[in-house]
Amino acid sequence: MAKITAGVGSSHVPLLGVAVDQGKDRDDYFGPIFAGYDWTREWEKNEKPDVVVLVYNDHASYFDMNIVPTFAIGCAERFGICDEGWGPRPVPDVEGHPDLAWHIAQSLILDDFDMTIINKMDVDHGLTVPLSMMFDKPAKWPCKVIPLAVNVVTYPVPSGNRCWALGEAIKKAVESFPEDLNVQIWGTGGMSHQLQGPRAGLLNREWDNRFLDMLESDNDDVRHIQHIEYLRETGSEGIEMVMWLIMRGALGKTVKTLHRHYHIPCSNTAIGHIVLEPAD
Amino acid sequence: MAEKPTQNIHEYLAEFEDIPGTRVYTAVRARKGYWINQFAMSMMQPENRERFKADQRAYLDEWDISEEAKQALLRRDYNALLDMGGNVYFLSKLFSADGIPFAEACSTMTDMTWPEYRQMMLDGGRSPEGNRSIRENLAAAAAAAQNKA
Ligand SMILES: [Fe+2]
């Protein structure tokens, strides 16, 4: 039986990808950010996940305004790397797991989640930066990846409550897959940041850390935070944090925190990272 | 799972307009800015970037974009473009065509210079204090004026 063995939360700021690609990840600016991922890189080497369900959003890279899926699951064998305007990142292509992806897709649809199925897609920094943060620069990514793309750009985006429930349904789907697989789920994006308008540059260390505390808790209060609170407190792009709730919802009631890291700033953004293990 | 009360869409959207210095990318904005954003998307192809750089006005004239928006695009007036339904993830394709870092482009939407903005970020970013609600700010200003009087 397949099993979700851990959940990882991480920011996916594009500049972190640039830092890795250009070898600046240990300089004075980026060093403290990457130091907070050293623990996780060692841990991942031992954990050796077979598959990561990677929750992220496309930033007008592969999707434009013609199609805006709320929840989309990548079922392809392989995903290419997007050219986001300065050439694709020099990272390996991402290998999918069509058997598990299709199984999850079918199970979610039966569970009332009307998923969009994607059979061809390139992935942007939202997906590749977390891979670089967790695995550095391998010639080939050490696991298969099921991209789960969430619309967090065009409103209304899905509610935190709905994201949490989707996570619960993903857990159920994975656990009904017959093959023995070590599956992790990652929620990415955030934390506080605003990239637009006169209020650009807003960060909220206190709120972000309260959010991390809530993820560690064994109650589910965090799922009920409304969009307007994310927008007021964490900036217009802080809404990406609803994607972390899909990860948290897939871990069950009680979790154990293995690692936690927070750093301000990276470009316009507050960096957050957490590693959780189901403890029910 | 607890039954969730249904949310009134009008109240939900109205609240977004109460956030200072912020344009939430609602359906109304997405519809209004459709071609601005699709134009910006076109900057992802190198051939298009070259044609745009060779003659910006001529390239913009190929798109169904208002004269006002074309002028704002030529001026790189990103706040005006947000008002016309532009979205920052789309507009960022224009920042990168211009070779400008994302954070520098963000600074042009604020009342700060790029070095001032960069320093603010290094110092911990913009505080949410006084930046949460237009309504609350007006009420606080009115209360302060009354105390003075
Ligand atoms: Fe993002």
Short mmCIF file of N, CA, C and O in Angstrom, two decimals, chain B residues 3-131:
data_model
loop_
_atom_site.label_atom_id
_atom_site.label_comp_id
_atom_site.label_asym_id
_atom_site.label_seq_id
_atom_site.Cartn_x
_atom_site.Cartn_y
_atom_site.Cartn_z
N GLU B 3 -20.57 22.39 8.75
CA GLU B 3 -21.24 23.02 7.60
C GLU B 3 -20.76 24.47 7.50
O GLU B 3 -20.78 25.21 8.47
N LYS B 4 -20.32 24.84 6.32
CA LYS B 4 -19.77 26.19 6.14
C LYS B 4 -20.89 27.13 5.69
O LYS B 4 -21.61 26.81 4.76
N PRO B 5 -21.04 28.30 6.33
CA PRO B 5 -22.06 29.22 5.84
C PRO B 5 -21.68 29.72 4.45
O PRO B 5 -20.51 29.96 4.19
N THR B 6 -22.65 29.84 3.56
CA THR B 6 -22.31 30.30 2.21
C THR B 6 -21.92 31.77 2.28
O THR B 6 -22.47 32.55 3.05
N GLN B 7 -20.95 32.11 1.47
CA GLN B 7 -20.42 33.46 1.49
C GLN B 7 -21.13 34.28 0.41
O GLN B 7 -21.31 33.79 -0.70
N ASN B 8 -21.51 35.49 0.75
CA ASN B 8 -22.12 36.37 -0.24
C ASN B 8 -21.04 36.94 -1.14
O ASN B 8 -20.11 37.61 -0.69
N ILE B 9 -21.16 36.68 -2.44
CA ILE B 9 -20.10 37.06 -3.40
C ILE B 9 -19.89 38.58 -3.44
O ILE B 9 -18.76 39.05 -3.58
N HIS B 10 -20.97 39.34 -3.28
CA HIS B 10 -20.83 40.81 -3.35
C HIS B 10 -20.05 41.35 -2.15
O HIS B 10 -19.18 42.20 -2.29
N GLU B 11 -20.37 40.79 -0.96
CA GLU B 11 -19.63 41.22 0.24
C GLU B 11 -18.16 40.77 0.15
O GLU B 11 -17.25 41.51 0.52
N TYR B 12 -17.99 39.55 -0.35
CA TYR B 12 -16.64 38.98 -0.51
C TYR B 12 -15.78 39.91 -1.38
O TYR B 12 -14.66 40.26 -1.02
N LEU B 13 -16.33 40.33 -2.52
CA LEU B 13 -15.56 41.17 -3.44
C LEU B 13 -15.39 42.59 -2.91
O LEU B 13 -14.34 43.20 -3.09
N ALA B 14 -16.42 43.12 -2.22
CA ALA B 14 -16.37 44.51 -1.73
C ALA B 14 -15.22 44.69 -0.74
O ALA B 14 -14.53 45.71 -0.75
N GLU B 15 -14.98 43.68 0.09
CA GLU B 15 -13.91 43.76 1.08
C GLU B 15 -12.54 43.98 0.43
O GLU B 15 -11.67 44.64 0.99
N PHE B 16 -12.35 43.41 -0.75
CA PHE B 16 -11.04 43.52 -1.44
C PHE B 16 -10.68 44.97 -1.74
O PHE B 16 -9.51 45.32 -1.82
N GLU B 17 -11.73 45.80 -1.93
CA GLU B 17 -11.46 47.21 -2.30
C GLU B 17 -11.09 48.04 -1.08
O GLU B 17 -10.81 49.23 -1.19
N ASP B 18 -11.11 47.43 0.10
CA ASP B 18 -10.77 48.15 1.33
C ASP B 18 -9.29 48.00 1.72
O ASP B 18 -8.86 48.47 2.76
N ILE B 19 -8.51 47.32 0.87
CA ILE B 19 -7.09 47.12 1.22
C ILE B 19 -6.27 48.24 0.60
O ILE B 19 -6.31 48.43 -0.62
N PRO B 20 -5.52 48.99 1.40
CA PRO B 20 -4.75 50.12 0.85
C PRO B 20 -3.72 49.65 -0.18
O PRO B 20 -3.10 48.60 -0.01
N GLY B 21 -3.58 50.43 -1.25
CA GLY B 21 -2.49 50.22 -2.20
C GLY B 21 -2.44 48.85 -2.84
O GLY B 21 -1.36 48.34 -3.14
N THR B 22 -3.61 48.24 -3.06
CA THR B 22 -3.66 46.85 -3.55
C THR B 22 -4.78 46.70 -4.56
O THR B 22 -5.87 47.22 -4.36
N ARG B 23 -4.50 45.99 -5.67
CA ARG B 23 -5.55 45.69 -6.66
C ARG B 23 -5.68 44.18 -6.73
O ARG B 23 -4.85 43.52 -7.36
N VAL B 24 -6.69 43.65 -6.05
CA VAL B 24 -6.88 42.20 -6.09
C VAL B 24 -7.37 41.81 -7.49
O VAL B 24 -8.23 42.48 -8.06
N TYR B 25 -6.82 40.75 -8.03
CA TYR B 25 -7.10 40.34 -9.42
C TYR B 25 -8.42 39.57 -9.49
O TYR B 25 -8.45 38.34 -9.52
N THR B 26 -9.49 40.35 -9.48
CA THR B 26 -10.84 39.79 -9.51
C THR B 26 -11.25 39.50 -10.95
O THR B 26 -10.58 39.92 -11.90
N ALA B 27 -12.39 38.83 -11.12
CA ALA B 27 -12.91 38.54 -12.46
C ALA B 27 -13.11 39.83 -13.26
O ALA B 27 -12.80 39.89 -14.45
N VAL B 28 -13.61 40.88 -12.61
CA VAL B 28 -13.82 42.16 -13.32
C VAL B 28 -12.49 42.65 -13.90
O VAL B 28 -12.41 43.03 -15.07
N ARG B 29 -11.43 42.61 -13.08
CA ARG B 29 -10.12 43.07 -13.57
C ARG B 29 -9.58 42.11 -14.64
O ARG B 29 -9.01 42.53 -15.63
N ALA B 30 -9.77 40.82 -14.41
CA ALA B 30 -9.26 39.83 -15.37
C ALA B 30 -9.91 40.03 -16.75
O ALA B 30 -9.25 39.90 -17.78
N ARG B 31 -11.19 40.35 -16.76
CA ARG B 31 -11.88 40.55 -18.04
C ARG B 31 -11.40 41.83 -18.70
O ARG B 31 -11.12 41.86 -19.89
N LYS B 32 -11.29 42.89 -17.89
CA LYS B 32 -10.87 44.19 -18.42
C LYS B 32 -9.45 44.11 -18.98
O LYS B 32 -9.14 44.68 -20.02
N GLY B 33 -8.59 43.40 -18.29
CA GLY B 33 -7.17 43.39 -18.66
C GLY B 33 -6.76 42.24 -19.55
O GLY B 33 -5.56 42.03 -19.77
N TYR B 34 -7.73 41.51 -20.06
CA TYR B 34 -7.43 40.27 -20.80
C TYR B 34 -6.32 40.47 -21.85
O TYR B 34 -5.31 39.76 -21.85
N TRP B 35 -6.47 41.48 -22.72
CA TRP B 35 -5.49 41.62 -23.80
C TRP B 35 -4.17 42.23 -23.33
O TRP B 35 -3.12 41.95 -23.90
N ILE B 36 -4.22 43.06 -22.29
CA ILE B 36 -2.96 43.56 -21.71
C ILE B 36 -2.15 42.36 -21.23
O ILE B 36 -0.94 42.25 -21.50
N ASN B 37 -2.83 41.45 -20.55
CA ASN B 37 -2.13 40.29 -19.99
C ASN B 37 -1.67 39.32 -21.08
O ASN B 37 -0.58 38.76 -21.00
N GLN B 38 -2.51 39.15 -22.11
CA GLN B 38 -2.11 38.25 -23.20
C GLN B 38 -0.93 38.85 -23.98
O GLN B 38 -0.03 38.13 -24.40
N PHE B 39 -0.95 40.18 -24.14
CA PHE B 39 0.21 40.84 -24.76
C PHE B 39 1.47 40.54 -23.94
O PHE B 39 2.51 40.15 -24.49
N ALA B 40 1.36 40.72 -22.61
CA ALA B 40 2.53 40.52 -21.75
C ALA B 40 3.03 39.08 -21.87
O ALA B 40 4.24 38.84 -21.94
N MET B 41 2.10 38.13 -21.94
CA MET B 41 2.46 36.72 -22.12
C MET B 41 3.28 36.52 -23.38
O MET B 41 4.16 35.66 -23.43
N SER B 42 2.97 37.29 -24.42
CA SER B 42 3.66 37.11 -25.71
C SER B 42 5.15 37.43 -25.59
O SER B 42 5.96 37.01 -26.42
N MET B 43 5.53 38.15 -24.53
CA MET B 43 6.95 38.50 -24.32
C MET B 43 7.79 37.28 -23.93
O MET B 43 9.00 37.37 -23.81
N MET B 44 7.14 36.13 -23.72
CA MET B 44 7.90 34.92 -23.40
C MET B 44 8.58 34.34 -24.62
O MET B 44 9.50 33.55 -24.48
N GLN B 45 8.14 34.71 -25.83
CA GLN B 45 8.80 34.18 -27.03
C GLN B 45 9.87 35.17 -27.51
O GLN B 45 9.57 36.35 -27.70
N PRO B 46 11.10 34.67 -27.70
CA PRO B 46 12.19 35.55 -28.10
C PRO B 46 11.90 36.35 -29.38
O PRO B 46 12.25 37.53 -29.46
N GLU B 47 11.22 35.73 -30.37
CA GLU B 47 10.91 36.45 -31.62
C GLU B 47 10.05 37.68 -31.31
O GLU B 47 10.26 38.76 -31.88
N ASN B 48 9.07 37.50 -30.41
CA ASN B 48 8.18 38.61 -30.07
C ASN B 48 8.92 39.71 -29.32
O ASN B 48 8.68 40.90 -29.55
N ARG B 49 9.82 39.30 -28.43
CA ARG B 49 10.60 40.31 -27.69
C ARG B 49 11.40 41.15 -28.66
O ARG B 49 11.48 42.38 -28.53
N GLU B 50 11.98 40.49 -29.65
CA GLU B 50 12.80 41.23 -30.63
C GLU B 50 11.95 42.21 -31.43
O GLU B 50 12.33 43.36 -31.61
N ARG B 51 10.80 41.75 -31.88
CA ARG B 51 9.92 42.63 -32.66
C ARG B 51 9.44 43.79 -31.80
O ARG B 51 9.37 44.93 -32.24
N PHE B 52 9.12 43.52 -30.53
CA PHE B 52 8.65 44.56 -29.62
C PHE B 52 9.75 45.60 -29.40
O PHE B 52 9.51 46.80 -29.48
N LYS B 53 10.97 45.10 -29.15
CA LYS B 53 12.07 46.03 -28.88
C LYS B 53 12.40 46.89 -30.10
O LYS B 53 12.77 48.06 -29.97
N ALA B 54 12.24 46.31 -31.29
CA ALA B 54 12.56 47.04 -32.53
C ALA B 54 11.58 48.21 -32.73
O ALA B 54 11.98 49.29 -33.16
N ASP B 55 10.30 48.00 -32.42
CA ASP B 55 9.31 49.07 -32.58
C ASP B 55 8.13 48.78 -31.64
O ASP B 55 7.18 48.09 -31.99
N GLN B 56 8.23 49.33 -30.43
CA GLN B 56 7.25 49.00 -29.38
C GLN B 56 5.84 49.38 -29.79
O GLN B 56 4.89 48.63 -29.62
N ARG B 57 5.71 50.60 -30.32
CA ARG B 57 4.38 51.11 -30.69
C ARG B 57 3.75 50.20 -31.76
O ARG B 57 2.58 49.83 -31.64
N ALA B 58 4.52 49.86 -32.78
CA ALA B 58 3.98 49.02 -33.86
C ALA B 58 3.56 47.66 -33.32
O ALA B 58 2.51 47.14 -33.69
N TYR B 59 4.34 47.11 -32.41
CA TYR B 59 4.00 45.80 -31.86
C TYR B 59 2.70 45.90 -31.04
O TYR B 59 1.81 45.06 -31.16
N LEU B 60 2.60 46.96 -30.23
CA LEU B 60 1.38 47.14 -29.42
C LEU B 60 0.15 47.33 -30.30
O LEU B 60 -0.95 46.89 -29.93
N ASP B 61 0.34 47.98 -31.47
CA ASP B 61 -0.80 48.22 -32.36
C ASP B 61 -1.38 46.93 -32.93
O ASP B 61 -2.48 46.93 -33.46
N GLU B 62 -0.65 45.82 -32.81
CA GLU B 62 -1.19 44.54 -33.27
C GLU B 62 -2.20 43.95 -32.28
O GLU B 62 -2.83 42.94 -32.56
N TRP B 63 -2.32 44.57 -31.10
CA TRP B 63 -3.17 44.00 -30.05
C TRP B 63 -4.41 44.85 -29.81
O TRP B 63 -4.40 46.06 -30.00
N ASP B 64 -5.48 44.20 -29.35
CA ASP B 64 -6.75 44.87 -29.07
C ASP B 64 -6.69 45.52 -27.68
O ASP B 64 -7.37 45.09 -26.74
N ILE B 65 -5.83 46.54 -27.57
CA ILE B 65 -5.59 47.20 -26.28
C ILE B 65 -5.96 48.67 -26.44
O ILE B 65 -5.67 49.26 -27.49
N SER B 66 -6.57 49.29 -25.42
CA SER B 66 -6.97 50.71 -25.52
C SER B 66 -5.73 51.60 -25.66
O SER B 66 -4.63 51.22 -25.23
N GLU B 67 -5.94 52.80 -26.20
CA GLU B 67 -4.85 53.76 -26.36
C GLU B 67 -4.25 54.09 -24.98
O GLU B 67 -3.03 54.16 -24.82
N GLU B 68 -5.13 54.24 -23.99
CA GLU B 68 -4.69 54.55 -22.63
C GLU B 68 -3.73 53.46 -22.10
O GLU B 68 -2.69 53.75 -21.52
N ALA B 69 -4.10 52.22 -22.35
CA ALA B 69 -3.27 51.10 -21.88
C ALA B 69 -1.96 51.03 -22.66
O ALA B 69 -0.90 50.74 -22.09
N LYS B 70 -2.03 51.30 -23.97
CA LYS B 70 -0.78 51.31 -24.75
C LYS B 70 0.17 52.36 -24.21
O LYS B 70 1.38 52.10 -24.06
N GLN B 71 -0.37 53.54 -23.89
CA GLN B 71 0.48 54.61 -23.33
C GLN B 71 1.10 54.17 -21.99
O GLN B 71 2.27 54.40 -21.74
N ALA B 72 0.26 53.54 -21.17
CA ALA B 72 0.77 53.07 -19.86
C ALA B 72 1.85 52.01 -20.05
O ALA B 72 2.85 51.99 -19.32
N LEU B 73 1.67 51.14 -21.05
CA LEU B 73 2.68 50.11 -21.32
C LEU B 73 3.98 50.77 -21.79
O LEU B 73 5.07 50.40 -21.35
N LEU B 74 3.86 51.77 -22.66
CA LEU B 74 5.07 52.45 -23.16
C LEU B 74 5.79 53.17 -22.02
O LEU B 74 7.01 53.21 -21.98
N ARG B 75 5.01 53.75 -21.08
CA ARG B 75 5.61 54.46 -19.91
C ARG B 75 6.06 53.49 -18.83
O ARG B 75 6.65 53.90 -17.84
N ARG B 76 5.68 52.20 -18.94
CA ARG B 76 5.92 51.19 -17.89
C ARG B 76 5.29 51.68 -16.59
O ARG B 76 5.89 51.57 -15.52
N ASP B 77 4.06 52.19 -16.70
CA ASP B 77 3.33 52.70 -15.53
C ASP B 77 2.50 51.54 -14.97
O ASP B 77 1.34 51.36 -15.33
N TYR B 78 3.14 50.77 -14.09
CA TYR B 78 2.52 49.52 -13.66
C TYR B 78 1.28 49.73 -12.78
O TYR B 78 0.34 48.94 -12.84
N ASN B 79 1.25 50.80 -11.98
CA ASN B 79 0.03 51.04 -11.19
C ASN B 79 -1.16 51.32 -12.11
O ASN B 79 -2.26 50.82 -11.87
N ALA B 80 -0.92 52.12 -13.16
CA ALA B 80 -2.01 52.40 -14.11
C ALA B 80 -2.46 51.09 -14.77
O ALA B 80 -3.66 50.85 -14.96
N LEU B 81 -1.51 50.23 -15.08
CA LEU B 81 -1.85 48.96 -15.72
C LEU B 81 -2.63 48.03 -14.78
O LEU B 81 -3.55 47.32 -15.22
N LEU B 82 -2.29 48.06 -13.48
CA LEU B 82 -3.07 47.27 -12.52
C LEU B 82 -4.52 47.76 -12.51
O LEU B 82 -5.46 46.96 -12.46
N ASP B 83 -4.69 49.09 -12.57
CA ASP B 83 -6.05 49.65 -12.60
C ASP B 83 -6.81 49.23 -13.85
O ASP B 83 -8.03 49.14 -13.83
N MET B 84 -6.08 48.98 -14.92
CA MET B 84 -6.73 48.59 -16.17
C MET B 84 -6.83 47.06 -16.30
O MET B 84 -7.12 46.55 -17.37
N GLY B 85 -6.58 46.36 -15.21
CA GLY B 85 -6.78 44.91 -15.22
C GLY B 85 -5.52 44.11 -15.51
O GLY B 85 -5.58 42.90 -15.72
N GLY B 86 -4.38 44.76 -15.51
CA GLY B 86 -3.13 44.01 -15.64
C GLY B 86 -2.87 43.22 -14.36
O GLY B 86 -3.30 43.61 -13.29
N ASN B 87 -2.21 42.09 -14.51
CA ASN B 87 -1.83 41.29 -13.34
C ASN B 87 -0.32 41.18 -13.30
O ASN B 87 0.33 41.01 -14.34
N VAL B 88 0.22 41.24 -12.09
CA VAL B 88 1.68 41.36 -11.96
C VAL B 88 2.43 40.14 -12.52
O VAL B 88 3.52 40.28 -13.05
N TYR B 89 1.83 38.94 -12.41
CA TYR B 89 2.55 37.77 -12.95
C TYR B 89 2.65 37.84 -14.47
O TYR B 89 3.60 37.34 -15.06
N PHE B 90 1.65 38.44 -15.10
CA PHE B 90 1.70 38.63 -16.55
C PHE B 90 2.66 39.78 -16.87
O PHE B 90 3.56 39.65 -17.70
N LEU B 91 2.47 40.92 -16.17
CA LEU B 91 3.31 42.09 -16.45
C LEU B 91 4.79 41.79 -16.22
O LEU B 91 5.67 42.41 -16.83
N SER B 92 5.08 40.81 -15.37
CA SER B 92 6.48 40.50 -15.07
C SER B 92 7.22 40.00 -16.31
O SER B 92 8.44 40.06 -16.37
N LYS B 93 6.46 39.53 -17.32
CA LYS B 93 7.12 39.12 -18.57
C LYS B 93 7.71 40.34 -19.27
O LYS B 93 8.70 40.22 -20.00
N LEU B 94 7.08 41.49 -19.03
CA LEU B 94 7.63 42.74 -19.58
C LEU B 94 8.84 43.21 -18.77
O LEU B 94 9.82 43.68 -19.34
N PHE B 95 8.79 43.03 -17.42
CA PHE B 95 10.00 43.37 -16.62
C PHE B 95 11.18 42.58 -17.15
O PHE B 95 12.27 43.11 -17.30
N SER B 96 10.96 41.28 -17.37
CA SER B 96 12.13 40.47 -17.76
C SER B 96 12.57 40.79 -19.18
O SER B 96 13.76 40.75 -19.47
N ALA B 97 11.61 41.14 -20.07
CA ALA B 97 12.02 41.58 -21.41
C ALA B 97 12.89 42.84 -21.29
O ALA B 97 13.84 43.03 -22.05
N ASP B 98 12.58 43.69 -20.31
CA ASP B 98 13.36 44.91 -20.07
C ASP B 98 14.65 44.62 -19.30
O ASP B 98 15.46 45.52 -19.10
N GLY B 99 14.79 43.39 -18.81
CA GLY B 99 15.99 43.04 -18.04
C GLY B 99 16.02 43.68 -16.66
O GLY B 99 17.09 43.94 -16.10
N ILE B 100 14.83 43.93 -16.08
CA ILE B 100 14.75 44.57 -14.75
C ILE B 100 14.36 43.52 -13.72
O ILE B 100 13.42 42.75 -13.94
N PRO B 101 15.09 43.46 -12.57
CA PRO B 101 14.70 42.50 -11.53
C PRO B 101 13.27 42.75 -11.04
O PRO B 101 12.82 43.90 -11.02
N PHE B 102 12.61 41.68 -10.64
CA PHE B 102 11.22 41.75 -10.18
C PHE B 102 11.07 42.80 -9.08
O PHE B 102 10.18 43.65 -9.12
N ALA B 103 11.97 42.76 -8.09
CA ALA B 103 11.84 43.66 -6.94
C ALA B 103 12.01 45.13 -7.37
O ALA B 103 11.34 46.02 -6.84
N GLU B 104 12.86 45.37 -8.35
CA GLU B 104 13.04 46.75 -8.83
C GLU B 104 11.75 47.23 -9.51
O GLU B 104 11.31 48.37 -9.29
N ALA B 105 11.13 46.35 -10.29
CA ALA B 105 9.86 46.71 -10.93
C ALA B 105 8.80 46.98 -9.87
O ALA B 105 8.01 47.93 -9.98
N CYS B 106 8.79 46.17 -8.80
CA CYS B 106 7.84 46.41 -7.70
C CYS B 106 8.06 47.78 -7.08
O CYS B 106 7.10 48.49 -6.77
N SER B 107 9.34 48.15 -6.93
CA SER B 107 9.63 49.44 -6.28
C SER B 107 9.04 50.61 -7.08
O SER B 107 8.65 51.62 -6.50
N THR B 108 8.91 50.45 -8.41
CA THR B 108 8.36 51.55 -9.21
C THR B 108 6.87 51.77 -8.94
O THR B 108 6.32 52.79 -9.32
N MET B 109 6.23 50.81 -8.29
CA MET B 109 4.80 50.97 -7.96
C MET B 109 4.62 51.63 -6.59
O MET B 109 3.50 51.91 -6.17
N THR B 110 5.70 51.83 -5.87
CA THR B 110 5.63 52.44 -4.54
C THR B 110 6.12 53.88 -4.61
O THR B 110 6.52 54.35 -5.68
N ASP B 111 6.13 54.56 -3.44
CA ASP B 111 6.64 55.94 -3.43
C ASP B 111 8.13 55.97 -3.11
O ASP B 111 8.66 57.00 -2.71
N MET B 112 8.81 54.84 -3.30
CA MET B 112 10.24 54.77 -2.98
C MET B 112 11.09 54.60 -4.22
O MET B 112 10.62 54.07 -5.23
N THR B 113 12.36 54.99 -4.11
CA THR B 113 13.31 54.66 -5.17
C THR B 113 13.70 53.19 -4.98
O THR B 113 13.46 52.60 -3.93
N TRP B 114 14.35 52.64 -5.99
CA TRP B 114 14.77 51.23 -5.91
C TRP B 114 15.74 51.00 -4.75
O TRP B 114 15.54 50.08 -3.96
N PRO B 115 16.77 51.85 -4.55
CA PRO B 115 17.64 51.62 -3.37
C PRO B 115 16.89 51.74 -2.04
O PRO B 115 17.15 50.96 -1.12
N GLU B 116 15.95 52.68 -1.95
CA GLU B 116 15.17 52.81 -0.71
C GLU B 116 14.31 51.56 -0.47
O GLU B 116 14.21 51.06 0.65
N TYR B 117 13.71 51.07 -1.55
CA TYR B 117 12.85 49.89 -1.45
C TYR B 117 13.66 48.67 -1.02
O TYR B 117 13.26 47.91 -0.13
N ARG B 118 14.84 48.53 -1.66
CA ARG B 118 15.70 47.38 -1.34
C ARG B 118 16.10 47.42 0.13
O ARG B 118 16.11 46.40 0.82
N GLN B 119 16.40 48.62 0.61
CA GLN B 119 16.78 48.77 2.02
C GLN B 119 15.60 48.42 2.94
O GLN B 119 15.78 47.74 3.95
N MET B 120 14.41 48.86 2.54
CA MET B 120 13.22 48.52 3.35
C MET B 120 13.08 47.00 3.47
O MET B 120 12.79 46.47 4.56
N MET B 121 13.31 46.28 2.35
CA MET B 121 13.17 44.82 2.40
C MET B 121 14.23 44.22 3.32
O MET B 121 13.94 43.33 4.12
N LEU B 122 15.48 44.72 3.22
CA LEU B 122 16.55 44.21 4.09
C LEU B 122 16.23 44.48 5.55
O LEU B 122 16.59 43.70 6.43
N ASP B 123 15.53 45.59 5.80
CA ASP B 123 15.17 45.95 7.18
C ASP B 123 13.92 45.23 7.68
O ASP B 123 13.39 45.56 8.74
N GLY B 124 13.41 44.30 6.90
CA GLY B 124 12.26 43.51 7.39
C GLY B 124 10.98 43.74 6.63
O GLY B 124 9.94 43.20 7.00
N GLY B 125 11.02 44.57 5.60
CA GLY B 125 9.84 44.76 4.74
C GLY B 125 8.90 45.83 5.26
O GLY B 125 9.12 46.43 6.31
N ARG B 126 7.83 46.04 4.52
CA ARG B 126 6.82 47.02 4.89
C ARG B 126 5.95 46.43 6.00
O ARG B 126 5.50 45.30 5.89
N SER B 127 5.72 47.20 7.04
CA SER B 127 4.91 46.70 8.15
C SER B 127 3.43 46.67 7.77
O SER B 127 2.96 47.56 7.08
N PRO B 128 2.72 45.66 8.26
CA PRO B 128 1.26 45.68 8.03
C PRO B 128 0.56 46.75 8.86
O PRO B 128 -0.58 47.11 8.54
N GLU B 129 1.25 47.30 9.91
CA GLU B 129 0.62 48.35 10.73
C GLU B 129 0.19 49.52 9.86
O GLU B 129 0.99 50.08 9.13
N GLY B 130 -1.07 49.89 9.94
CA GLY B 130 -1.58 51.03 9.17
C GLY B 130 -1.78 50.72 7.70
O GLY B 130 -2.09 51.61 6.91
N ASN B 131 -1.59 49.47 7.31
CA ASN B 131 -1.71 49.09 5.90
C ASN B 131 -2.79 48.04 5.66
O ASN B 131 -2.82 47.42 4.61
#
